[in-house]
Amino acid sequence: MNHDVPVAIRRLDPDLPIPAYANPGDAGADLYAAEGVALAPGDRALVPTGVAVAIPDGYVGYTNPRSGLAHRLGVTIANAPGTIDSGYRGEIKINLVNLDPERTAVIERGDRVAQLVIQPVVRASFTEVAELTATQRGTGGHGSTGGHRRLEEESERV
Ligand SMILES: O=c1ccn([C@H]2C[C@H](O)[C@@H](COP(=O)(O)OP(=O)(O)OP(=O)(O)O)O2)c(=O)[nH]1
Ligand SMILES: [Mg+2]
């Protein structure tokens, strides 16, 4: 069954391919770097992708990192996942960051640096209340359910 959503795309850089899905069933269409960049350890850079899209209302685009870049270079997306609003008509840009502590990551023009995932999205219609309904979780968060392995030095301190 075809679940595809029509997304108009404008190629701002006609020498780059239109984003594509590498395999049938892939969720992310790979986005290309329109410019190369060398990211020193800890560096980040906003990399243009050479495309602009019109995501239909009721859908959102997420720019997710590619696991191969993370695994091989330590490169990920500082604001992963990036949110591409349906009303956005500007160039999609990817905020790449190099998490490797020692090695510079070299990104070449034409490298696939992120993947665009299109998803249905609903928006909240906020209604202000004085008190929220009570739940089992309540205000618990940030490890409230436990089960986090302590770092070696932390366990010695306990
Ligand atoms: O990784 C990203 C994230 C966002 N955008 C574009 C699409 C999005 O619709 C717009 C705004 O993104 P966001 O809301 O995350 O940025 P902001 O800091 O809130 O800026 P704004 O005040 O423009 O909303 O920027 C990108 O090109 N790449
Ligand atoms: Mg915003």
Short mmCIF file of N, CA, C and O in Angstrom, two decimals, residues 82-147:
data_model
loop_
_atom_site.label_atom_id
_atom_site.label_comp_id
_atom_site.label_asym_id
_atom_site.label_seq_id
_atom_site.Cartn_x
_atom_site.Cartn_y
_atom_site.Cartn_z
N GLY A 82 16.11 18.05 13.52
CA GLY A 82 15.67 19.38 13.10
C GLY A 82 14.20 19.31 12.70
O GLY A 82 13.74 18.29 12.21
N THR A 83 13.49 20.39 12.94
CA THR A 83 12.06 20.44 12.63
C THR A 83 11.84 21.30 11.39
O THR A 83 12.17 22.49 11.40
N ILE A 84 11.34 20.70 10.32
CA ILE A 84 11.04 21.45 9.10
C ILE A 84 9.53 21.66 9.07
O ILE A 84 8.75 20.74 8.83
N ASP A 85 9.12 22.88 9.38
CA ASP A 85 7.69 23.20 9.47
C ASP A 85 7.04 23.16 8.09
O ASP A 85 7.70 23.47 7.08
N SER A 86 5.76 22.85 8.07
CA SER A 86 5.07 22.76 6.76
C SER A 86 5.04 24.12 6.07
O SER A 86 4.98 24.20 4.84
N GLY A 87 5.14 25.18 6.86
CA GLY A 87 5.11 26.51 6.24
C GLY A 87 6.46 27.02 5.79
O GLY A 87 6.56 28.11 5.21
N TYR A 88 7.51 26.28 6.04
CA TYR A 88 8.86 26.75 5.72
C TYR A 88 9.14 26.60 4.23
O TYR A 88 8.91 25.54 3.64
N ARG A 89 9.64 27.67 3.64
CA ARG A 89 9.96 27.63 2.20
C ARG A 89 11.44 27.95 1.93
O ARG A 89 11.85 28.11 0.77
N GLY A 90 12.18 28.06 3.01
CA GLY A 90 13.61 28.35 2.85
C GLY A 90 14.41 27.09 2.61
O GLY A 90 13.88 25.97 2.62
N GLU A 91 15.72 27.27 2.39
CA GLU A 91 16.60 26.12 2.16
C GLU A 91 16.71 25.30 3.44
O GLU A 91 16.90 25.87 4.53
N ILE A 92 16.63 24.02 3.33
CA ILE A 92 16.86 23.14 4.48
C ILE A 92 18.36 23.18 4.78
O ILE A 92 19.19 23.00 3.88
N LYS A 93 18.69 23.45 6.04
CA LYS A 93 20.10 23.50 6.46
C LYS A 93 20.28 22.53 7.62
O LYS A 93 19.37 22.31 8.42
N ILE A 94 21.48 21.98 7.69
CA ILE A 94 21.78 20.96 8.70
C ILE A 94 22.90 21.46 9.59
O ILE A 94 23.98 21.83 9.11
N ASN A 95 22.63 21.47 10.90
CA ASN A 95 23.60 22.00 11.86
C ASN A 95 24.48 20.85 12.34
O ASN A 95 24.23 20.24 13.36
N LEU A 96 25.51 20.55 11.55
CA LEU A 96 26.38 19.41 11.87
C LEU A 96 27.33 19.77 13.00
O LEU A 96 27.83 20.90 13.07
N VAL A 97 27.58 18.83 13.87
CA VAL A 97 28.54 19.02 14.96
C VAL A 97 29.46 17.80 15.02
O VAL A 97 29.03 16.68 14.78
N ASN A 98 30.75 18.09 15.31
CA ASN A 98 31.74 17.01 15.38
C ASN A 98 32.02 16.67 16.85
O ASN A 98 32.60 17.49 17.58
N LEU A 99 31.58 15.51 17.28
CA LEU A 99 31.75 15.10 18.68
C LEU A 99 33.06 14.35 18.91
O LEU A 99 33.36 13.98 20.04
N ASP A 100 33.83 14.09 17.83
CA ASP A 100 35.08 13.37 18.03
C ASP A 100 36.04 14.26 18.83
O ASP A 100 36.19 15.44 18.54
N PRO A 101 36.70 13.70 19.85
CA PRO A 101 37.56 14.54 20.70
C PRO A 101 38.90 14.89 20.07
O PRO A 101 39.58 15.82 20.52
N GLU A 102 39.28 14.15 18.99
CA GLU A 102 40.64 14.38 18.46
C GLU A 102 40.67 14.68 16.96
O GLU A 102 41.51 15.44 16.50
N ARG A 103 39.75 14.06 16.17
CA ARG A 103 39.92 14.11 14.71
C ARG A 103 38.98 15.12 14.04
O ARG A 103 37.81 15.21 14.42
N THR A 104 39.52 15.83 13.07
CA THR A 104 38.71 16.72 12.24
C THR A 104 37.87 15.88 11.29
O THR A 104 38.35 14.87 10.76
N ALA A 105 36.60 16.27 11.13
CA ALA A 105 35.72 15.55 10.20
C ALA A 105 35.61 16.38 8.93
O ALA A 105 35.27 17.57 8.99
N VAL A 106 35.91 15.77 7.80
CA VAL A 106 35.84 16.49 6.53
C VAL A 106 34.59 16.07 5.79
O VAL A 106 34.39 14.89 5.49
N ILE A 107 33.72 17.04 5.56
CA ILE A 107 32.48 16.81 4.80
C ILE A 107 32.69 17.42 3.42
O ILE A 107 33.08 18.59 3.31
N GLU A 108 32.46 16.62 2.39
CA GLU A 108 32.62 17.13 1.02
C GLU A 108 31.27 17.53 0.45
O GLU A 108 30.23 16.96 0.83
N ARG A 109 31.29 18.47 -0.47
CA ARG A 109 30.04 18.80 -1.21
C ARG A 109 29.55 17.50 -1.85
O ARG A 109 30.33 16.72 -2.38
N GLY A 110 28.26 17.26 -1.76
CA GLY A 110 27.70 16.05 -2.33
C GLY A 110 27.60 14.89 -1.35
O GLY A 110 26.95 13.88 -1.65
N ASP A 111 28.22 15.03 -0.18
CA ASP A 111 28.06 13.99 0.85
C ASP A 111 26.62 13.98 1.36
O ASP A 111 26.00 15.05 1.49
N ARG A 112 26.13 12.81 1.66
CA ARG A 112 24.79 12.71 2.29
C ARG A 112 24.97 12.90 3.79
O ARG A 112 25.59 12.07 4.45
N VAL A 113 24.45 13.99 4.29
CA VAL A 113 24.76 14.41 5.66
C VAL A 113 23.59 14.30 6.65
O VAL A 113 23.77 14.49 7.86
N ALA A 114 22.42 14.01 6.14
CA ALA A 114 21.25 13.90 7.03
C ALA A 114 20.17 13.14 6.28
O ALA A 114 20.33 12.83 5.09
N GLN A 115 19.09 12.85 6.97
CA GLN A 115 17.97 12.19 6.30
C GLN A 115 16.67 12.86 6.73
O GLN A 115 16.48 13.17 7.92
N LEU A 116 15.82 13.11 5.75
CA LEU A 116 14.55 13.82 5.98
C LEU A 116 13.44 12.78 6.14
O LEU A 116 13.18 11.98 5.25
N VAL A 117 12.82 12.83 7.32
CA VAL A 117 11.70 11.93 7.61
C VAL A 117 10.42 12.77 7.66
O VAL A 117 10.37 13.76 8.40
N ILE A 118 9.43 12.40 6.88
CA ILE A 118 8.15 13.12 6.87
C ILE A 118 7.17 12.34 7.75
O ILE A 118 7.05 11.12 7.62
N GLN A 119 6.51 13.06 8.67
CA GLN A 119 5.57 12.38 9.56
C GLN A 119 4.29 13.19 9.70
O GLN A 119 4.33 14.42 9.66
N PRO A 120 3.17 12.51 9.92
CA PRO A 120 1.96 13.24 10.26
C PRO A 120 2.18 13.95 11.60
O PRO A 120 2.93 13.46 12.45
N VAL A 121 1.59 15.10 11.76
CA VAL A 121 1.75 15.80 13.03
C VAL A 121 0.43 16.47 13.39
O VAL A 121 -0.33 16.89 12.50
N VAL A 122 0.13 16.46 14.68
CA VAL A 122 -1.05 17.21 15.16
C VAL A 122 -0.54 18.37 15.99
O VAL A 122 0.58 18.33 16.52
N ARG A 123 -1.32 19.42 16.07
CA ARG A 123 -0.94 20.57 16.88
C ARG A 123 -1.87 20.64 18.08
O ARG A 123 -3.00 20.17 18.03
N ALA A 124 -1.33 21.18 19.18
CA ALA A 124 -2.14 21.30 20.40
C ALA A 124 -2.99 22.56 20.29
O ALA A 124 -2.56 23.58 19.76
N SER A 125 -4.18 22.46 20.82
CA SER A 125 -4.98 23.67 21.05
C SER A 125 -4.97 23.83 22.57
O SER A 125 -5.67 23.11 23.29
N PHE A 126 -4.09 24.69 23.09
CA PHE A 126 -3.85 24.76 24.53
C PHE A 126 -5.05 25.37 25.27
O PHE A 126 -5.62 26.37 24.81
N THR A 127 -5.43 24.73 26.38
CA THR A 127 -6.49 25.25 27.27
C THR A 127 -5.88 25.43 28.64
O THR A 127 -5.41 24.45 29.26
N GLU A 128 -5.83 26.64 29.13
CA GLU A 128 -5.16 26.88 30.42
C GLU A 128 -6.03 26.41 31.58
O GLU A 128 -7.26 26.61 31.58
N VAL A 129 -5.43 25.68 32.54
CA VAL A 129 -6.13 25.22 33.75
C VAL A 129 -5.29 25.58 34.97
O VAL A 129 -4.09 25.84 34.85
N ALA A 130 -5.92 25.60 36.15
CA ALA A 130 -5.19 25.90 37.40
C ALA A 130 -4.45 24.65 37.88
O ALA A 130 -3.35 24.71 38.42
N GLU A 131 -5.05 23.49 37.69
CA GLU A 131 -4.45 22.23 38.14
C GLU A 131 -4.55 21.19 37.03
O GLU A 131 -5.58 21.13 36.35
N LEU A 132 -3.53 20.37 36.89
CA LEU A 132 -3.57 19.29 35.89
C LEU A 132 -4.09 18.03 36.57
O LEU A 132 -3.96 17.86 37.79
N THR A 133 -4.64 17.11 35.79
CA THR A 133 -5.16 15.86 36.38
C THR A 133 -4.01 15.08 37.03
O THR A 133 -2.88 15.10 36.57
N ALA A 134 -4.34 14.38 38.11
CA ALA A 134 -3.32 13.59 38.85
C ALA A 134 -3.04 12.30 38.08
O ALA A 134 -3.94 11.70 37.47
N THR A 135 -1.74 11.91 38.06
CA THR A 135 -1.35 10.65 37.40
C THR A 135 -0.35 9.91 38.29
O THR A 135 0.21 10.48 39.23
N GLN A 136 -0.11 8.64 37.98
CA GLN A 136 0.87 7.86 38.73
C GLN A 136 2.26 8.48 38.62
O GLN A 136 2.99 8.62 39.60
N ARG A 137 2.67 8.91 37.43
CA ARG A 137 4.00 9.52 37.25
C ARG A 137 4.05 10.87 37.95
O ARG A 137 5.08 11.21 38.55
N GLY A 138 2.98 11.65 37.89
CA GLY A 138 3.02 12.96 38.52
C GLY A 138 4.14 13.82 37.98
O GLY A 138 4.29 13.95 36.76
N THR A 139 4.95 14.38 38.88
CA THR A 139 6.04 15.28 38.42
C THR A 139 7.36 14.51 38.28
O THR A 139 8.41 15.14 38.10
N GLY A 140 7.30 13.17 38.40
CA GLY A 140 8.55 12.41 38.31
C GLY A 140 9.13 12.46 36.91
O GLY A 140 8.40 12.28 35.94
N GLY A 141 10.41 12.63 36.81
CA GLY A 141 11.09 12.65 35.51
C GLY A 141 12.60 12.57 35.74
O GLY A 141 13.04 12.48 36.88
N HIS A 142 13.34 12.58 34.64
CA HIS A 142 14.82 12.67 34.73
C HIS A 142 15.37 11.58 35.64
O HIS A 142 16.14 11.85 36.57
N GLY A 143 14.97 10.35 35.37
CA GLY A 143 15.52 9.23 36.12
C GLY A 143 14.69 8.85 37.32
O GLY A 143 15.12 8.05 38.16
N SER A 144 13.47 9.36 37.40
CA SER A 144 12.65 9.09 38.59
C SER A 144 12.35 7.60 38.74
O SER A 144 12.05 7.14 39.83
N THR A 145 12.40 6.82 37.64
CA THR A 145 12.08 5.39 37.77
C THR A 145 13.34 4.58 38.07
O THR A 145 13.29 3.36 38.15
N GLY A 146 14.51 5.24 38.25
CA GLY A 146 15.74 4.54 38.64
C GLY A 146 16.29 3.67 37.54
O GLY A 146 15.98 3.87 36.36
N GLY A 147 17.16 2.68 37.92
CA GLY A 147 17.72 1.73 36.95
C GLY A 147 18.84 2.31 36.13
O GLY A 147 19.22 1.76 35.10
#
